[in-house]
Coordinates of C-alpha atoms in Angstrom, one line a residue:
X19 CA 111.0 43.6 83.5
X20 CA 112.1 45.8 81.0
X21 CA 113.1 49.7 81.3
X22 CA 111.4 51.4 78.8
X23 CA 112.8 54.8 77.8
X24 CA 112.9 54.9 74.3
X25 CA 110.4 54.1 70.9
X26 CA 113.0 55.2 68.5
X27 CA 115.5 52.9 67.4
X28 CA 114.8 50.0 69.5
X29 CA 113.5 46.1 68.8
X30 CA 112.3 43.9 71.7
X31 CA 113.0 39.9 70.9
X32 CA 112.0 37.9 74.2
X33 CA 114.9 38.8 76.8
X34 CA 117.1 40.9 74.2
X35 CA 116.8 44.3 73.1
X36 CA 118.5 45.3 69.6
X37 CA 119.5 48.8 69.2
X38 CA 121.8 50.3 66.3
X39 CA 122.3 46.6 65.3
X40 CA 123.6 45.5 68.8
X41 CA 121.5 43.0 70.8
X42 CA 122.0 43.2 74.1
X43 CA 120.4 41.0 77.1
X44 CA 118.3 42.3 79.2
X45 CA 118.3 39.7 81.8
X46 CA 122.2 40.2 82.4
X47 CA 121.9 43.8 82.1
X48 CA 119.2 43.3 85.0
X49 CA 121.2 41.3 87.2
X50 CA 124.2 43.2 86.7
X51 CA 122.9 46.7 87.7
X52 CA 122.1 44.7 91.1
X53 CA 125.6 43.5 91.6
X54 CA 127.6 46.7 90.3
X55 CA 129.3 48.2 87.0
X56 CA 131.4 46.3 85.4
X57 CA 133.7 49.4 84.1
X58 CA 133.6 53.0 84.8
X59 CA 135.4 55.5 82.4
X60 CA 136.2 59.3 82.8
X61 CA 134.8 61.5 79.7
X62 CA 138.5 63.5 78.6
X63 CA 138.8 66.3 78.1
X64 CA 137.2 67.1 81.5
X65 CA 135.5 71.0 82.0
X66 CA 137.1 73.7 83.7
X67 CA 135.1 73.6 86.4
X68 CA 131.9 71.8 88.0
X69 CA 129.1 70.4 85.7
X70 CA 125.7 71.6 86.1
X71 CA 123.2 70.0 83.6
X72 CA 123.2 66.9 81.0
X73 CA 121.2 66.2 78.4
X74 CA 121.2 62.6 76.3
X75 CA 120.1 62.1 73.0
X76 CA 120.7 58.6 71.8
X77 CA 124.4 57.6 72.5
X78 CA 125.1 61.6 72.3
X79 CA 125.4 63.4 75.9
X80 CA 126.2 66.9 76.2
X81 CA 127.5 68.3 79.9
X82 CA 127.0 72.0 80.4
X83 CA 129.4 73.6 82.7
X84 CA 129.9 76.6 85.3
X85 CA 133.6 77.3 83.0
X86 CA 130.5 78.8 80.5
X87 CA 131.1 75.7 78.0
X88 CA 129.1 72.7 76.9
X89 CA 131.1 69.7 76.1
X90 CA 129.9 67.1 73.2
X91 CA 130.6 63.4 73.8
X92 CA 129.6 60.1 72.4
X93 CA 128.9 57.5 75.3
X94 CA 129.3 54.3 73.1
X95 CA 132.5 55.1 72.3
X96 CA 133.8 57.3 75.6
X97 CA 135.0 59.8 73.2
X98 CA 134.8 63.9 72.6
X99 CA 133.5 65.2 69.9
X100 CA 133.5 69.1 70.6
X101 CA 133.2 71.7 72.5
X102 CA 130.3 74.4 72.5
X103 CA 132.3 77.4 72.9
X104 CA 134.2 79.7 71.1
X105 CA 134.8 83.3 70.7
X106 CA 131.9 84.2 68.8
X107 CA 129.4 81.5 70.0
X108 CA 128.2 80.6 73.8
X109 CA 127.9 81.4 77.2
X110 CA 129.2 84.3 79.0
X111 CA 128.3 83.3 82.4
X112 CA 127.7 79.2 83.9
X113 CA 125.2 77.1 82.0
X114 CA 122.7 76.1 84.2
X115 CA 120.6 73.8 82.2
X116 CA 120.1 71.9 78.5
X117 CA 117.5 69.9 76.6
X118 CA 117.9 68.3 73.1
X119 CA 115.6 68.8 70.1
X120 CA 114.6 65.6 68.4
X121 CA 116.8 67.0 65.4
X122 CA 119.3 66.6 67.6
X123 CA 119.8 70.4 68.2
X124 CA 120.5 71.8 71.5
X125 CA 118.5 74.4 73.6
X126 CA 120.9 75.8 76.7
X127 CA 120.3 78.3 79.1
X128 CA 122.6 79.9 81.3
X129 CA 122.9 82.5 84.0
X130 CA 124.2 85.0 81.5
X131 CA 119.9 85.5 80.5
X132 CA 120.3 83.8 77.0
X133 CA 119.3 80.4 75.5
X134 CA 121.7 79.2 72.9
X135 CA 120.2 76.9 70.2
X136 CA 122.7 74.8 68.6
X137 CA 123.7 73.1 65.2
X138 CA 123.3 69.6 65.9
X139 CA 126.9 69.2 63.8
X140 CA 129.0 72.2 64.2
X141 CA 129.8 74.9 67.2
X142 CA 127.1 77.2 66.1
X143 CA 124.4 78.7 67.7
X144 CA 121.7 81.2 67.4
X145 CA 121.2 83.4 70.3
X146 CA 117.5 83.9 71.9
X147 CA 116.9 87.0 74.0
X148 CA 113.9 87.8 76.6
X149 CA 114.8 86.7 79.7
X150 CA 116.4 89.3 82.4
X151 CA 117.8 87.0 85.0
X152 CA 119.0 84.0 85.4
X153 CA 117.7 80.9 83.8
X154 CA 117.4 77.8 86.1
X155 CA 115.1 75.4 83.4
X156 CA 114.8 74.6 80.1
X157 CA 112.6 71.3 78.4
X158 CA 112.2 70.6 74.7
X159 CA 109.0 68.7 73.0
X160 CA 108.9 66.9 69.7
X161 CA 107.3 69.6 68.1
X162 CA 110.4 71.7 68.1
X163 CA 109.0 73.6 71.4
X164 CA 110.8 74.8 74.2
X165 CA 110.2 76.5 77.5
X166 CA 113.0 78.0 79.7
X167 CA 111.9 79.7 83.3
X168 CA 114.0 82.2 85.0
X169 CA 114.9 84.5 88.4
X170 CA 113.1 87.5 86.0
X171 CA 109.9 85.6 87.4
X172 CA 108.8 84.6 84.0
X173 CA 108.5 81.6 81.3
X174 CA 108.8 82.1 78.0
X175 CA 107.7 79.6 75.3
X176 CA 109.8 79.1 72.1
X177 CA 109.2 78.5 68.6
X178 CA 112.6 76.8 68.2
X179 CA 111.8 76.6 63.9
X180 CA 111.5 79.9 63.8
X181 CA 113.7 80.7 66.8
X182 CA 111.3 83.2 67.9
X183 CA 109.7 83.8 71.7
X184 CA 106.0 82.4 70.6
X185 CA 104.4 83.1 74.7
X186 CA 105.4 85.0 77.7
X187 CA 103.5 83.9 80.7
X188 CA 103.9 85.9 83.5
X189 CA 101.6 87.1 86.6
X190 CA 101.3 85.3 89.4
X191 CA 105.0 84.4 90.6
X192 CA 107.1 87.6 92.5
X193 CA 110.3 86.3 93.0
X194 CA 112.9 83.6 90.9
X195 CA 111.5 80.6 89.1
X196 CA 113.2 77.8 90.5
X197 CA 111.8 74.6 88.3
X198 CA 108.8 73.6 86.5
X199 CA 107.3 70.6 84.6
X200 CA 105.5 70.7 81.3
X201 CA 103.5 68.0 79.7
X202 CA 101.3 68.8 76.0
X203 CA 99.3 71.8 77.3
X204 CA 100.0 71.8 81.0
X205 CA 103.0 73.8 82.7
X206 CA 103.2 74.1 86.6
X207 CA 106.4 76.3 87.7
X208 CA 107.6 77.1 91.5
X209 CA 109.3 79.9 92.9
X210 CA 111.5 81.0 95.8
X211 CA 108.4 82.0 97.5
X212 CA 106.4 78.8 97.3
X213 CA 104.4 79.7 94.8
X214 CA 102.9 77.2 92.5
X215 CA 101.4 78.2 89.2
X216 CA 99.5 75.9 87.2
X217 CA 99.2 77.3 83.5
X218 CA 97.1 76.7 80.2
X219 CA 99.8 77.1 77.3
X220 CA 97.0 77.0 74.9
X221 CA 95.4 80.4 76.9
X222 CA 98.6 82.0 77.8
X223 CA 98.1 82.2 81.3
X224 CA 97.8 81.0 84.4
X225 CA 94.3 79.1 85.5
X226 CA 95.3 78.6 89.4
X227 CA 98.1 79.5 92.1
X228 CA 98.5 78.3 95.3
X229 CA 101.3 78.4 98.2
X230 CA 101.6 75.1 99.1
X231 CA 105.2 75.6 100.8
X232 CA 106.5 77.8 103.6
X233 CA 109.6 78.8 101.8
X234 CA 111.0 78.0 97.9
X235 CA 110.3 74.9 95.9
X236 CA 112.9 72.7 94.7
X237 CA 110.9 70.2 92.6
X238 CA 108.2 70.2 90.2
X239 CA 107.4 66.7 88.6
X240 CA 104.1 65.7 86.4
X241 CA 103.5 62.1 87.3
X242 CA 100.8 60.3 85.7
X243 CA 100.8 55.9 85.2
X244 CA 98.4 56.4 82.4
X245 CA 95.2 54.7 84.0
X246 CA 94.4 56.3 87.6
X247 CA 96.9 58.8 89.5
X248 CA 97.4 61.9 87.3
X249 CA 99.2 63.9 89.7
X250 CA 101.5 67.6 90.1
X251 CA 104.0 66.7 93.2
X252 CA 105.9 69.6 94.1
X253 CA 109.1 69.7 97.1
X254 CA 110.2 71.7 99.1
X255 CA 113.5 73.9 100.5
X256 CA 113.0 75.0 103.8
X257 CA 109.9 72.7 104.4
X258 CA 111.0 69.5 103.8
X259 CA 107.0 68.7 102.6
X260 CA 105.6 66.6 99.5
X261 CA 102.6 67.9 98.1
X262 CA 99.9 66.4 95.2
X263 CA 97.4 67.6 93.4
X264 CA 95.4 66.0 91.4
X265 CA 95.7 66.8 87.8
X266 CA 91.8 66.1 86.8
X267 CA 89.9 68.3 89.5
X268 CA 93.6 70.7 90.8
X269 CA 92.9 69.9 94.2
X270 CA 95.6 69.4 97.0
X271 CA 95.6 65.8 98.1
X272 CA 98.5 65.0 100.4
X273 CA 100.8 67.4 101.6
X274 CA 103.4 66.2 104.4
X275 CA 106.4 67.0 105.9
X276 CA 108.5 64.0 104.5
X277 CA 112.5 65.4 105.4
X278 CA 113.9 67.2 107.9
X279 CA 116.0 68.9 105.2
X280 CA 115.0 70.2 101.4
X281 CA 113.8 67.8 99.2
X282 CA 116.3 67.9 96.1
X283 CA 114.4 65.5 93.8
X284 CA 111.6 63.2 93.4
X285 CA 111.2 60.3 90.9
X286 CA 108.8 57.9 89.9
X287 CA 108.4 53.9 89.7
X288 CA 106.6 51.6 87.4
X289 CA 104.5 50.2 90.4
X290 CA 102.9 53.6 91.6
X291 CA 105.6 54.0 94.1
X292 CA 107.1 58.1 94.4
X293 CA 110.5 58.1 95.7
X294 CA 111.8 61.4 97.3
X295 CA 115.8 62.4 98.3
X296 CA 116.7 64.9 100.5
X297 CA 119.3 66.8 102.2
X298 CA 118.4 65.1 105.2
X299 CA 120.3 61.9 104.1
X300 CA 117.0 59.7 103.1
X301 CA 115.0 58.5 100.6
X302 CA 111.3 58.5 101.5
X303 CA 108.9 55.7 99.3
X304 CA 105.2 56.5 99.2
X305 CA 102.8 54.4 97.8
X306 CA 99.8 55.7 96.0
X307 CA 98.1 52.4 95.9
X308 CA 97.4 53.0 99.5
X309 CA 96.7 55.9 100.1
X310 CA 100.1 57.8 100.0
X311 CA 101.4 56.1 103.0
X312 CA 104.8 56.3 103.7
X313 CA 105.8 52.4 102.7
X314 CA 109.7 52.7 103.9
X315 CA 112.5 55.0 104.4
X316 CA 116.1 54.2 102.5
X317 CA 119.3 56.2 104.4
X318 CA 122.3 57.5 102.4
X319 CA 125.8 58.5 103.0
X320 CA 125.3 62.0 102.6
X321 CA 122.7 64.4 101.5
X322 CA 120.7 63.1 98.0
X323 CA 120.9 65.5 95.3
X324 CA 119.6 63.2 92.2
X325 CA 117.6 60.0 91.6
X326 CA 117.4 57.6 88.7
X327 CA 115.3 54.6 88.4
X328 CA 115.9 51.6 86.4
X329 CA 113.7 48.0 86.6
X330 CA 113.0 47.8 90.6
X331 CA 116.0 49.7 91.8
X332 CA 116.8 53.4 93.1
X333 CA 120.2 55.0 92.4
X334 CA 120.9 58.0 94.4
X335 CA 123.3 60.7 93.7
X336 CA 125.0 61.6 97.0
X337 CA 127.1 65.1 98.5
X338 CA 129.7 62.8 99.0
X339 CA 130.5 62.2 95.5
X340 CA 129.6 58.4 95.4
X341 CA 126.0 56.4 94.2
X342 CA 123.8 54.2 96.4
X343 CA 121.8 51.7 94.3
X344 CA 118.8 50.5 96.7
X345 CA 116.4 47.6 95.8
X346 CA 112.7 49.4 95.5
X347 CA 110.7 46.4 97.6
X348 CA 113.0 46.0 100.3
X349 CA 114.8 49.2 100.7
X350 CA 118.3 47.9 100.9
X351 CA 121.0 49.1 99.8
X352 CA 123.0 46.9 97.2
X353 CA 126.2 48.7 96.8
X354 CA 127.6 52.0 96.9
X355 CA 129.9 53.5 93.8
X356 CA 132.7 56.2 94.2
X357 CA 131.9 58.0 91.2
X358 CA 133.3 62.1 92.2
X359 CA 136.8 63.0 93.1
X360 CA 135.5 66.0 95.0
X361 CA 131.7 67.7 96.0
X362 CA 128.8 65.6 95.1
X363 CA 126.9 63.9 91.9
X364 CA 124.4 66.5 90.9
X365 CA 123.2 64.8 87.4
X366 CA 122.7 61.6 86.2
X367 CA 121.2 59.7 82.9
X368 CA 120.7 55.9 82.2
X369 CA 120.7 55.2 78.2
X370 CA 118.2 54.0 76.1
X371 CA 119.4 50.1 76.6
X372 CA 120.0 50.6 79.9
X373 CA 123.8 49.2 79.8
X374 CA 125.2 52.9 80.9
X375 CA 124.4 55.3 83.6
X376 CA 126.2 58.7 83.4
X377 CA 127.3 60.7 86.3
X378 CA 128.4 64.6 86.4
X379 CA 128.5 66.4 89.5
X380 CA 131.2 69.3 91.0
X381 CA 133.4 66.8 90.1
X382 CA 135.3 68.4 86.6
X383 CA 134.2 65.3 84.1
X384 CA 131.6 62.8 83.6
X385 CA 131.7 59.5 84.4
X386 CA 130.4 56.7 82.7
X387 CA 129.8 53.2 84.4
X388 CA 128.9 50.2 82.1
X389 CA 126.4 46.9 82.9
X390 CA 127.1 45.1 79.8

């Protein structure tokens, strides 16, 4: 089974995968992510302070920061390239979140109000104004489009070519956008009220809102597996609930208290299972196939603030620093990595060949563990 996250760059020749002229076998790769890293390495020099966002673009990661700075690296080679501050360019405030452009720009946001979009070569940036609060989101596309949402209650699409605001939708939310998904024409955002907004880019505004929570939403996720389930699953703070609606007809079809704390993240499988992490120290798995029934329950060390998956296996990002890799069929729990000195693992990102998963968290650097 191989993880598929990348067409760009990549040749599949029975169990090996070539990428940048390395072949690399899948089938140890595999086995090895089941047994454990075989190397971890710190990324030097480590940020002032805690790390809030990542964003990978080929063997390129870029950690954003709450000491205002974004810090360049190159993941093949544990090495740092720059830094994305200086006294003319950046962040006055922490950087919340950052996306890369296929170009291999950077969009960042921060809680300053700005979006900095940077030169994919040099510490440069052009700065975009509109938003008046906060901004807790941004996501690129491949058509050099970006959309960043923000405590001002508003999302604000992007020509990044023309580095120009192209869309302001606004309306239906009253307090501070706190995450949104985006797929071709479709955005849905949440809010700190539990307001969900389901939006028609190509219209400019919204075509439905609901309050599906009783308190704010944490997670917004488009999920479709390309054939049947087309679904907008939403979590919540306060709640601890899992909601879905359907993307074809925008009607509610499960909603259910799944934690007794928030839900912090929810991911996807290849075999139609949803996996949610929460506060509460679990890991619910729900499988669509039959009807959205709760298929078994995974406990952590402490509370689950991220979730990767890679070919049948859940890692979790936990408060207490470390990472719990679980086996999807039978829920068990494989091993369990220190990865944070201090506070817990808030971000994490598996590369294209799957032989690396990066960690940040409130811990001052990234870490970098290697299967192969």
């Amino acid at each position: 089974q191989m993880c598929i996250r990348d067409r760009y760059q990549r040749r599949v020749h029975g169990d090996t995968l070539m990428r940048q002229g390395k072949r690399v076998n899948l089938q140890f790769v595999q086995d090895q992510w089941r047994k454990g890293p075989l190397e971890d390495v710190p990324l030097v020099p480590e940020h002032g302070r805690g790390i809030f966002c990542m964003s990978l673009h080929g063997n390129t990661l870029v950690t954003g920061s709450a000491d205002h700075g974004l810090r360049v690296y190159d993941v093949e080679t544990a090495s740092f390239k720059r830094e994305l501050f200086n006294k003319k360019y950046g962040h006055h405030e922490w950087v919340t979140s950052c996306a890369h452009l296929k170009d291999g720009r950077l969009l960042s946001a921060g809680m300053d109000s700005m979006l900095c979009l940077w030169d994919a070569h040099i510490v440069k940036c052009d700065t975009l104004l509109g938003h008046q609060g906060s901004i807790s989101k941004v996501m690129t596309d491949e058509y050099n489009v970006g959309i960043s949402a923000s405590y001002d209650c508003r999302l604000i699409a992007w020509d990044l070519d023309s580095k120009s605001d192209a869309q302001t939708l606004i309306g239906p939310h009253k307090d501070a956008i706190l995450d949104f998904d985006w797929r071709n024409s479709l955005v849905v955002s949440g809010d700190k009220n539990g307001v969900v907004a389901f939006w028609d880019l190509n219209r400019g505004r919204d075509f439905k809102t609901v309050r599906c929570h009783k308190g704010a939403v944490s997670k917004v996720v488009l999920y479709s597996d390309a054939v049947n389930s087309n679904l907008i699953l939403t979590g919540g703070v306060q709640d601890g609930t899992l909601c879905m609606h359907d993307m074809r007809t925008n009607k509610l079809v499960f909603c259910e208290q799944l934690h007794r704390g928030a839900v912090n993240t929810i991911v996807s499988s290849l075999s139609n299972n949803i996996f949610t992490g929460s506060a509460d120290r679990s890991i619910k798995k729900i499988d669509l196939v039959r009807g959205y029934k709760i298929s078994s329950q995974m406990k952590a060390t402490e509370a689950v603030y991220e979730m990767v998956q890679v070919f049948n296996l859940t890692v979790a990002g936990c408060g207490d620093g470390t990472i719990l890799t679980f086996d999807n069929d039978t829920g068990e729990c494989l091993y369990g990595f220190g990865v944070m000195s201090k506070g817990a693992v808030r971000c994490m990102k598996v590369t294209d060949d799957c032989s690396k998963l990066i960690c940040a968290g409130d811990d001052n650097n990234a870490m970098v563990l290697k299967f192969s």
